[in-house]
XYZ file of C-alpha atoms in Angstrom:
470
model
C 114.327 42.511 79.118
C 115.933 45.891 78.361
C 115.445 45.465 74.612
C 111.679 44.786 75.070
C 111.396 47.723 77.391
C 113.100 49.929 74.926
C 110.897 48.585 72.018
C 107.812 49.295 74.264
C 108.884 52.763 74.954
C 109.539 53.441 71.249
C 105.973 52.159 70.372
C 104.534 54.285 73.082
C 106.409 57.419 72.022
C 105.146 56.709 68.329
C 101.683 56.300 69.520
C 101.778 59.693 71.615
C 103.425 61.400 68.488
C 100.846 60.064 66.080
C 97.927 61.040 68.405
C 99.467 64.475 68.981
C 99.981 65.056 65.286
C 96.413 63.993 64.505
C 94.936 66.309 67.237
C 97.179 69.167 66.187
C 96.311 68.905 62.466
C 92.577 68.834 63.348
C 92.967 71.982 65.614
C 92.145 70.085 68.851
C 95.615 70.687 70.218
C 98.311 73.216 70.113
C 101.742 72.158 71.499
C 102.065 75.641 73.024
C 99.074 74.847 75.319
C 101.345 72.579 77.466
C 103.417 74.283 80.028
C 106.052 71.505 79.695
C 106.584 72.421 76.115
C 107.293 76.128 77.025
C 109.422 75.319 80.066
C 111.374 72.806 77.898
C 112.182 75.507 75.264
C 113.128 77.913 78.096
C 115.545 75.287 79.730
C 117.106 74.463 76.328
C 117.628 78.202 75.342
C 119.213 78.880 78.872
C 121.400 75.970 78.450
C 122.602 77.056 75.004
C 123.073 80.689 76.160
C 125.030 79.660 79.300
C 127.203 77.143 77.254
C 128.048 79.931 74.613
C 129.175 82.306 77.092
C 131.307 79.695 79.037
C 132.998 78.310 76.035
C 133.390 81.428 73.837
C 134.778 83.795 76.482
C 137.206 81.618 78.273
C 139.350 81.170 75.165
C 140.324 84.915 75.117
C 142.183 87.136 77.525
C 139.707 89.067 79.802
C 139.858 92.902 79.322
C 141.472 92.609 75.751
C 139.891 94.091 72.573
C 139.347 90.535 71.383
C 137.463 89.870 74.477
C 135.140 92.866 73.916
C 134.512 91.807 70.414
C 133.709 88.169 71.239
C 131.617 89.207 74.176
C 129.590 91.398 71.813
C 129.049 88.490 69.357
C 127.978 86.273 72.248
C 125.555 89.018 73.471
C 123.971 89.166 70.055
C 123.639 85.421 69.564
C 122.091 85.132 72.954
C 119.783 88.061 72.453
C 118.537 86.344 69.128
C 118.040 83.059 70.909
C 116.046 84.841 73.625
C 113.855 86.639 71.008
C 113.087 83.355 69.269
C 112.176 81.851 72.627
C 109.820 84.739 73.373
C 108.119 84.527 69.873
C 107.776 80.757 70.300
C 106.321 80.716 73.756
C 104.369 83.951 73.512
C 102.181 85.038 76.412
C 104.200 85.987 79.564
C 107.532 85.487 77.633
C 106.654 88.261 75.305
C 105.696 90.481 78.206
C 109.231 89.767 79.799
C 110.960 90.285 76.412
C 109.332 93.729 76.063
C 110.303 94.677 79.552
C 113.977 93.604 78.898
C 113.998 95.461 75.492
C 113.230 98.814 77.331
C 116.210 98.578 79.822
C 118.653 100.535 77.621
C 120.292 102.034 80.754
C 120.906 98.553 82.294
C 121.369 95.827 79.518
C 123.851 95.498 76.762
C 122.875 97.170 73.444
C 122.882 93.924 71.564
C 119.973 92.630 73.920
C 117.839 95.841 73.740
C 118.153 96.344 70.163
C 117.368 92.720 69.304
C 114.371 92.586 71.672
C 112.856 95.811 70.559
C 110.968 93.890 67.788
C 108.676 92.646 70.497
C 107.460 96.214 71.130
C 105.573 96.589 67.840
C 106.170 93.292 65.853
C 105.279 90.606 68.283
C 103.697 87.415 66.788
C 100.162 88.186 65.614
C 97.038 86.037 65.427
C 95.795 85.284 61.901
C 92.705 87.114 60.477
C 90.873 83.741 60.500
C 91.450 83.372 64.210
C 90.464 87.060 64.907
C 87.346 86.636 62.726
C 86.363 83.423 64.575
C 86.520 85.280 67.980
C 84.566 88.204 66.743
C 81.879 85.869 65.163
C 81.599 83.928 68.473
C 81.444 86.854 70.824
C 79.626 89.509 68.811
C 77.212 86.805 67.475
C 76.448 85.781 71.168
C 77.419 82.244 70.533
C 77.829 80.237 73.790
C 81.416 79.070 74.536
C 81.452 75.497 75.707
C 85.184 74.909 76.236
C 87.169 77.306 78.699
C 90.365 78.471 77.793
C 92.941 76.740 80.175
C 96.541 77.596 81.064
C 97.077 80.312 78.448
C 100.044 81.640 80.401
C 102.022 78.984 82.356
C 104.319 80.112 84.993
C 107.650 81.475 83.895
C 110.288 81.948 86.678
C 111.605 85.352 85.923
C 112.604 86.753 89.336
C 109.908 88.975 90.855
C 107.574 89.119 87.901
C 106.206 85.682 88.478
C 103.672 86.320 91.274
C 102.485 89.589 89.828
C 102.114 88.247 86.397
C 100.087 85.113 87.606
C 97.726 87.659 89.472
C 97.442 90.208 86.693
C 97.274 88.278 83.416
C 93.762 87.197 83.839
C 92.728 90.980 84.141
C 94.779 91.742 80.968
C 92.819 88.955 79.150
C 89.511 90.653 79.965
C 88.919 93.312 77.282
C 86.028 94.775 79.231
C 88.385 95.511 82.222
C 90.771 97.149 79.777
C 88.022 99.439 78.364
C 86.962 100.393 81.834
C 90.729 101.280 82.719
C 91.012 103.437 79.447
C 87.942 105.403 80.292
C 88.936 105.890 83.973
C 92.413 107.128 83.157
C 90.953 109.398 80.365
C 88.673 110.905 82.863
C 91.339 111.239 85.641
C 93.823 112.897 83.510
C 91.493 114.942 81.308
C 93.199 118.228 82.480
C 96.209 116.990 80.315
C 95.243 118.332 76.968
C 98.349 116.452 75.348
C 97.251 113.016 76.496
C 95.067 110.957 74.138
C 93.436 107.744 75.157
C 91.418 105.843 72.486
C 87.673 105.996 72.922
C 85.937 102.683 73.501
C 82.929 101.521 71.368
C 81.130 99.529 74.023
C 78.362 98.192 71.792
C 80.859 96.336 69.802
C 82.945 95.126 72.667
C 83.046 91.872 74.861
C 85.490 90.211 77.136
C 87.433 88.908 74.109
C 86.733 91.815 71.665
C 87.584 95.424 72.197
C 86.778 97.937 69.493
C 88.285 101.299 70.078
C 89.257 104.603 68.188
C 92.177 104.300 65.929
C 95.061 106.711 66.842
C 98.262 106.681 65.076
C 101.866 108.042 65.843
C 105.439 107.054 66.105
C 106.954 105.055 69.028
C 108.127 107.135 71.847
C 111.662 105.852 71.509
C 111.745 106.570 67.679
C 114.017 109.701 67.580
C 114.022 109.621 63.730
C 110.267 109.903 63.687
C 110.394 112.894 66.039
C 113.055 114.777 64.137
C 111.028 114.334 60.779
C 107.946 115.585 62.583
C 109.786 118.404 64.492
C 108.755 116.873 67.934
C 110.949 118.031 70.891
C 112.222 114.984 72.798
C 112.492 117.226 75.945
C 108.890 118.052 75.809
C 107.827 114.439 75.298
C 109.914 113.537 78.293
C 108.315 116.306 80.522
C 104.802 115.294 79.435
C 105.494 111.614 80.164
C 106.852 112.674 83.667
C 103.669 114.630 84.240
C 101.352 111.867 83.336
C 103.028 109.161 85.322
C 103.670 111.403 88.457
C 99.916 112.297 88.533
C 98.985 108.496 88.303
C 101.528 107.312 90.919
C 101.576 110.184 93.541
C 98.164 111.910 93.226
C 95.698 109.174 92.117
C 97.415 105.825 92.943
C 96.050 104.304 89.801
C 99.122 103.459 87.584
C 99.409 102.180 84.015
C 102.057 99.517 84.326
C 102.996 98.690 80.674
C 104.520 101.751 79.302
C 106.893 99.912 76.886
C 107.493 101.875 73.681
C 104.870 100.029 71.653
C 102.180 101.308 74.064
C 103.276 104.965 74.062
C 103.021 106.880 70.685
C 103.701 110.451 70.037
C 102.449 112.707 67.294
C 101.533 116.146 66.306
C 97.691 116.528 66.802
C 95.854 116.438 63.428
C 93.798 119.457 64.472
C 95.963 121.443 66.692
C 99.484 120.778 65.502
C 100.536 120.491 69.182
C 102.599 117.617 70.588
C 100.482 114.660 71.951
C 101.080 111.333 73.693
C 98.874 108.404 72.926
C 98.598 105.891 75.671
C 97.616 102.321 74.510
C 97.032 98.887 76.098
C 95.180 99.611 79.503
C 94.954 95.988 80.552
C 97.363 96.245 83.334
C 96.973 98.850 86.080
C 98.133 98.917 89.793
C 95.965 100.226 92.382
C 98.017 101.727 95.282
C 96.821 101.640 98.796
C 96.721 105.154 100.485
C 99.472 104.058 103.030
C 101.727 102.890 100.367
C 101.202 105.927 98.037
C 101.878 108.407 100.834
C 105.130 106.549 102.044
C 106.234 106.399 98.432
C 105.424 110.226 98.091
C 107.549 110.910 101.134
C 110.398 108.725 99.915
C 110.622 110.491 96.587
C 110.314 113.858 98.193
C 113.381 112.825 100.402
C 115.388 111.659 97.486
C 114.736 114.787 95.388
C 115.775 117.123 98.202
C 118.593 114.856 99.544
C 117.155 114.283 102.999
C 119.010 111.107 103.781
C 117.445 110.530 107.242
C 113.991 110.421 105.681
C 115.305 108.364 102.723
C 116.361 105.792 105.422
C 112.999 106.222 107.234
C 110.723 105.728 104.392
C 112.673 102.952 102.812
C 112.300 101.131 106.227
C 108.570 101.825 106.145
C 108.385 100.146 102.582
C 110.012 97.010 103.830
C 113.632 97.535 102.733
C 115.370 97.236 106.082
C 119.216 97.232 105.830
C 118.774 97.225 102.032
C 117.534 100.900 102.074
C 120.485 102.082 99.922
C 119.793 99.380 97.436
C 116.163 100.423 97.141
C 117.047 104.035 96.738
C 119.318 103.245 93.842
C 116.969 100.892 92.184
C 114.118 103.426 92.223
C 116.298 106.283 90.880
C 118.538 104.119 88.599
C 121.396 106.135 90.064
C 124.500 105.109 92.075
C 124.510 105.507 95.840
C 127.078 108.306 95.487
C 124.780 110.183 93.214
C 121.840 109.591 95.600
C 123.952 111.139 98.410
C 124.988 114.114 96.263
C 121.436 114.739 95.156
C 119.864 113.142 92.061
C 118.376 116.380 90.897
C 121.877 118.058 91.040
C 124.249 115.427 89.652
C 123.896 114.632 85.881
C 124.166 110.963 84.725
C 127.625 110.174 83.367
C 128.954 107.380 81.196
C 131.062 106.145 84.213
C 128.018 105.957 86.329
C 126.031 104.124 83.693
C 128.775 101.510 83.595
C 128.886 101.364 87.336
C 125.198 100.702 87.474
C 125.405 97.859 84.878
C 128.241 96.112 86.787
C 126.489 96.497 90.114
C 123.139 94.992 88.720
C 124.917 91.671 88.100
C 127.105 91.864 91.263
C 124.214 92.551 93.544
C 121.634 90.151 92.056
C 121.241 88.032 95.314
C 120.568 91.187 97.259
C 118.181 92.473 94.733
C 116.225 89.344 94.884
C 116.059 89.418 98.752
C 114.832 93.076 98.613
C 112.121 92.288 96.098
C 110.891 89.540 98.330
C 110.619 92.025 101.231
C 108.885 95.078 99.691
C 105.094 95.234 99.350
C 103.674 93.540 96.251
C 102.511 96.868 94.962
C 106.145 97.825 94.613
C 106.839 95.237 92.026
C 104.820 96.676 89.097
C 106.078 100.150 90.290
C 109.552 98.870 89.664
C 108.570 97.546 86.307
C 106.982 100.940 85.409
C 110.053 102.822 86.565
C 112.310 100.547 84.537
C 110.305 101.206 81.300
C 110.160 104.884 81.785
C 113.934 105.033 82.549
C 114.506 103.172 79.263
C 112.489 105.556 77.380
C 114.459 108.469 78.960
C 117.769 106.768 78.097
C 116.868 106.367 74.473
C 115.654 110.155 74.244
C 118.672 111.320 76.060
C 116.662 113.089 78.746
C 117.148 110.716 81.711
C 117.264 112.075 85.203
C 116.593 115.766 84.114
C 115.953 118.326 86.843
C 112.730 119.151 85.195
C 111.204 115.622 85.570
C 112.266 115.524 89.256
C 110.622 118.919 89.855
C 107.359 117.824 88.351
C 107.433 114.612 90.554
C 108.018 116.860 93.616
C 104.938 119.021 92.669
C 102.772 115.960 92.629
C 104.162 114.656 95.819
C 103.499 118.149 97.625
C 99.926 118.198 96.327
C 99.200 114.548 97.234
C 100.592 114.875 100.834
C 98.693 118.345 101.324
C 95.404 116.726 99.998
C 95.789 113.882 102.475
C 96.498 116.104 105.412
C 93.547 118.415 104.788
C 91.345 115.435 104.373
C 92.415 114.304 107.718
C 91.817 117.391 109.894
C 88.493 119.061 110.959
C 90.210 122.359 111.914
C 89.692 125.247 109.484
C 92.845 126.957 110.793
C 94.814 123.780 110.209
C 93.526 123.259 106.691
C 94.364 126.909 105.926
C 97.873 126.225 107.310
C 98.317 123.327 105.147
C 97.057 125.215 101.998
C 99.476 127.995 102.710
C 102.403 125.563 103.094
C 101.390 123.765 100.049
C 101.268 126.978 98.025
C 104.665 128.142 99.357
C 106.349 124.823 98.608
C 105.058 124.725 95.091
C 106.213 128.354 94.725
C 109.675 127.260 95.936
C 109.708 124.488 93.261
C 108.758 126.960 90.520
C 111.391 129.514 91.679
C 114.079 126.802 91.790
C 113.054 125.751 88.226
C 113.246 129.317 87.068
C 116.775 129.569 88.440
C 117.774 126.419 86.676
C 116.530 127.740 83.346
C 118.270 130.985 83.928
C 121.463 129.354 84.538
C 120.998 127.138 81.390
C 120.133 130.197 79.229
C 123.240 132.037 80.690
C 125.369 128.967 79.872
C 123.898 128.913 76.312
C 124.580 132.696 75.940
C 128.312 132.263 77.105
C 128.719 129.252 74.685
C 127.280 131.293 71.824
C 129.521 134.210 72.725
C 132.624 132.059 72.747
C 131.777 130.542 69.436
C 131.269 134.032 67.878
C 134.612 135.015 69.179
C 136.321 131.882 68.067
C 134.593 131.878 64.655
C 134.122 135.460 63.671
C 131.826 136.180 60.651
C 133.587 136.658 57.310
C 133.738 140.155 56.076
C-alpha cells in the first residue's frame, strides 16, 4: 500500500511538474507568481543563514581575532544569500533589501555594502516586456486578465502592514506622477531641488514618461569629489527638504534610498542640485500627529526631557518613551539626555547602538505595534536619511537639527495662528515665532564662530609646528 501511494505521489508530482513546465514555457505561468515559491525561498535562505552562524561561530573562542574574522566571513556569505533572495523574489523583497542597504549606522558593513547593488542595479524587465506594456497601454488595448498577487506577504517586522497598504499605490504610475507634481509645487521655493517633469499625454497607470535628469547617487562620495560637490551642503539641503515635508506640509516622500536621490551640478547654473526620484510612496500625516511630532522633535533638540516624555506618550510609546527617543534620533539614551545637538556621534556610541538594536529587538517590536501607523513610514524615512548621513560623514550635525527646529517653530506658529480669531493673539504668536527663529539663527552663528575660531587655532598651531622653509 505504501509503495503504491509513493508511486501515485511520484506520478502526480511529475504531472504537476510537466504541466507547470508547459505553462511556464508558453508564458502562461511564472513560478514567482506563487506566494508559496517566494516564501519557500525565504524560509530556505533564513535556515541556511541561521545554520551558518550557529555552526561557524561556535568553533572559535568568542572575542578573539579569529572570531572577528570568521564572523565577518559569515556576515558576507549571509549578505550574499540575502541579496540573491531579494533578486529572485523581487517586489517587496527588493524594497526591504534597499532599506537594509541604507542602514550603514546600524548593520554590519558586509550587509550594507553587498545589498547596495539593489539601489541602482536591481533586476530589470526586458525591453520586450517594457515594449509590450507600452503597446498595450498607449495603444488603448483592453486588458482582460488582472494582475494578481504581484507582491505576496513578507513577514519583515513592522514593514508588513504598511507594505500591503502602500504597494498598490506604488504600482499606479498616475498616482506617482501626481505625487511628483505636488511635491515640486510644494517645495518650489527650494531652487536646489529638481523633480522630473511628467509628460501626461504619454502616461497611463502602467507607463510613466518623465523628464530625464542625471546625477550621481547621494552616497557616492567619489562622484562628489570629482565634481567638487560639498557633502555638508548636500546634507543641509536634504535636511531642509525632509524637514519641510514632515513638519510643515505633512506630505512625506518615504523612499529616499540612495538610488532615488541623485546629486549634481546644475548644467545651467553650476550650483549644487538634488534630484528626487520615485514618487510612488508618500505618507500623508494627520494634523494631530504632525503637531505632536513637531513638539517631540523640538523637545529632543532643546533637551526638554519632561516634554520628550509627554509627547512620546501622546504618540503611543507609553513606558517605552526612552526607546522611541533613541530610535528617532539614532542616538543612545545618554546622548539624548546630554543633548543631541551638543554631543557628537562617537565610534563607541555607534557600537552601543548596534549592540542595543539586537538586545532590545522584542521591545522594539512591541513599540512598533503601539505607535500610530503613520509613524512606521516615518521610521523608514529616518533610517534611510540617517544611512545617507552616515555614509557622507555628516550624521547628527548641529546644522541639520537647527533646520529641523526652524521648521517645527514655523509649523506650530502657523497652526496656532490658524486657530485663533484674536488679532492681538496672532500678533503675539508672530512675534514669538520671529524671536524663536532669531534665537536659532543666533545660536547657529555662535556655533559657526566657534568652528572658525577652532579652525584658526589649529592653523596657527600647524604653522608653529611646521614653520615655512627659508
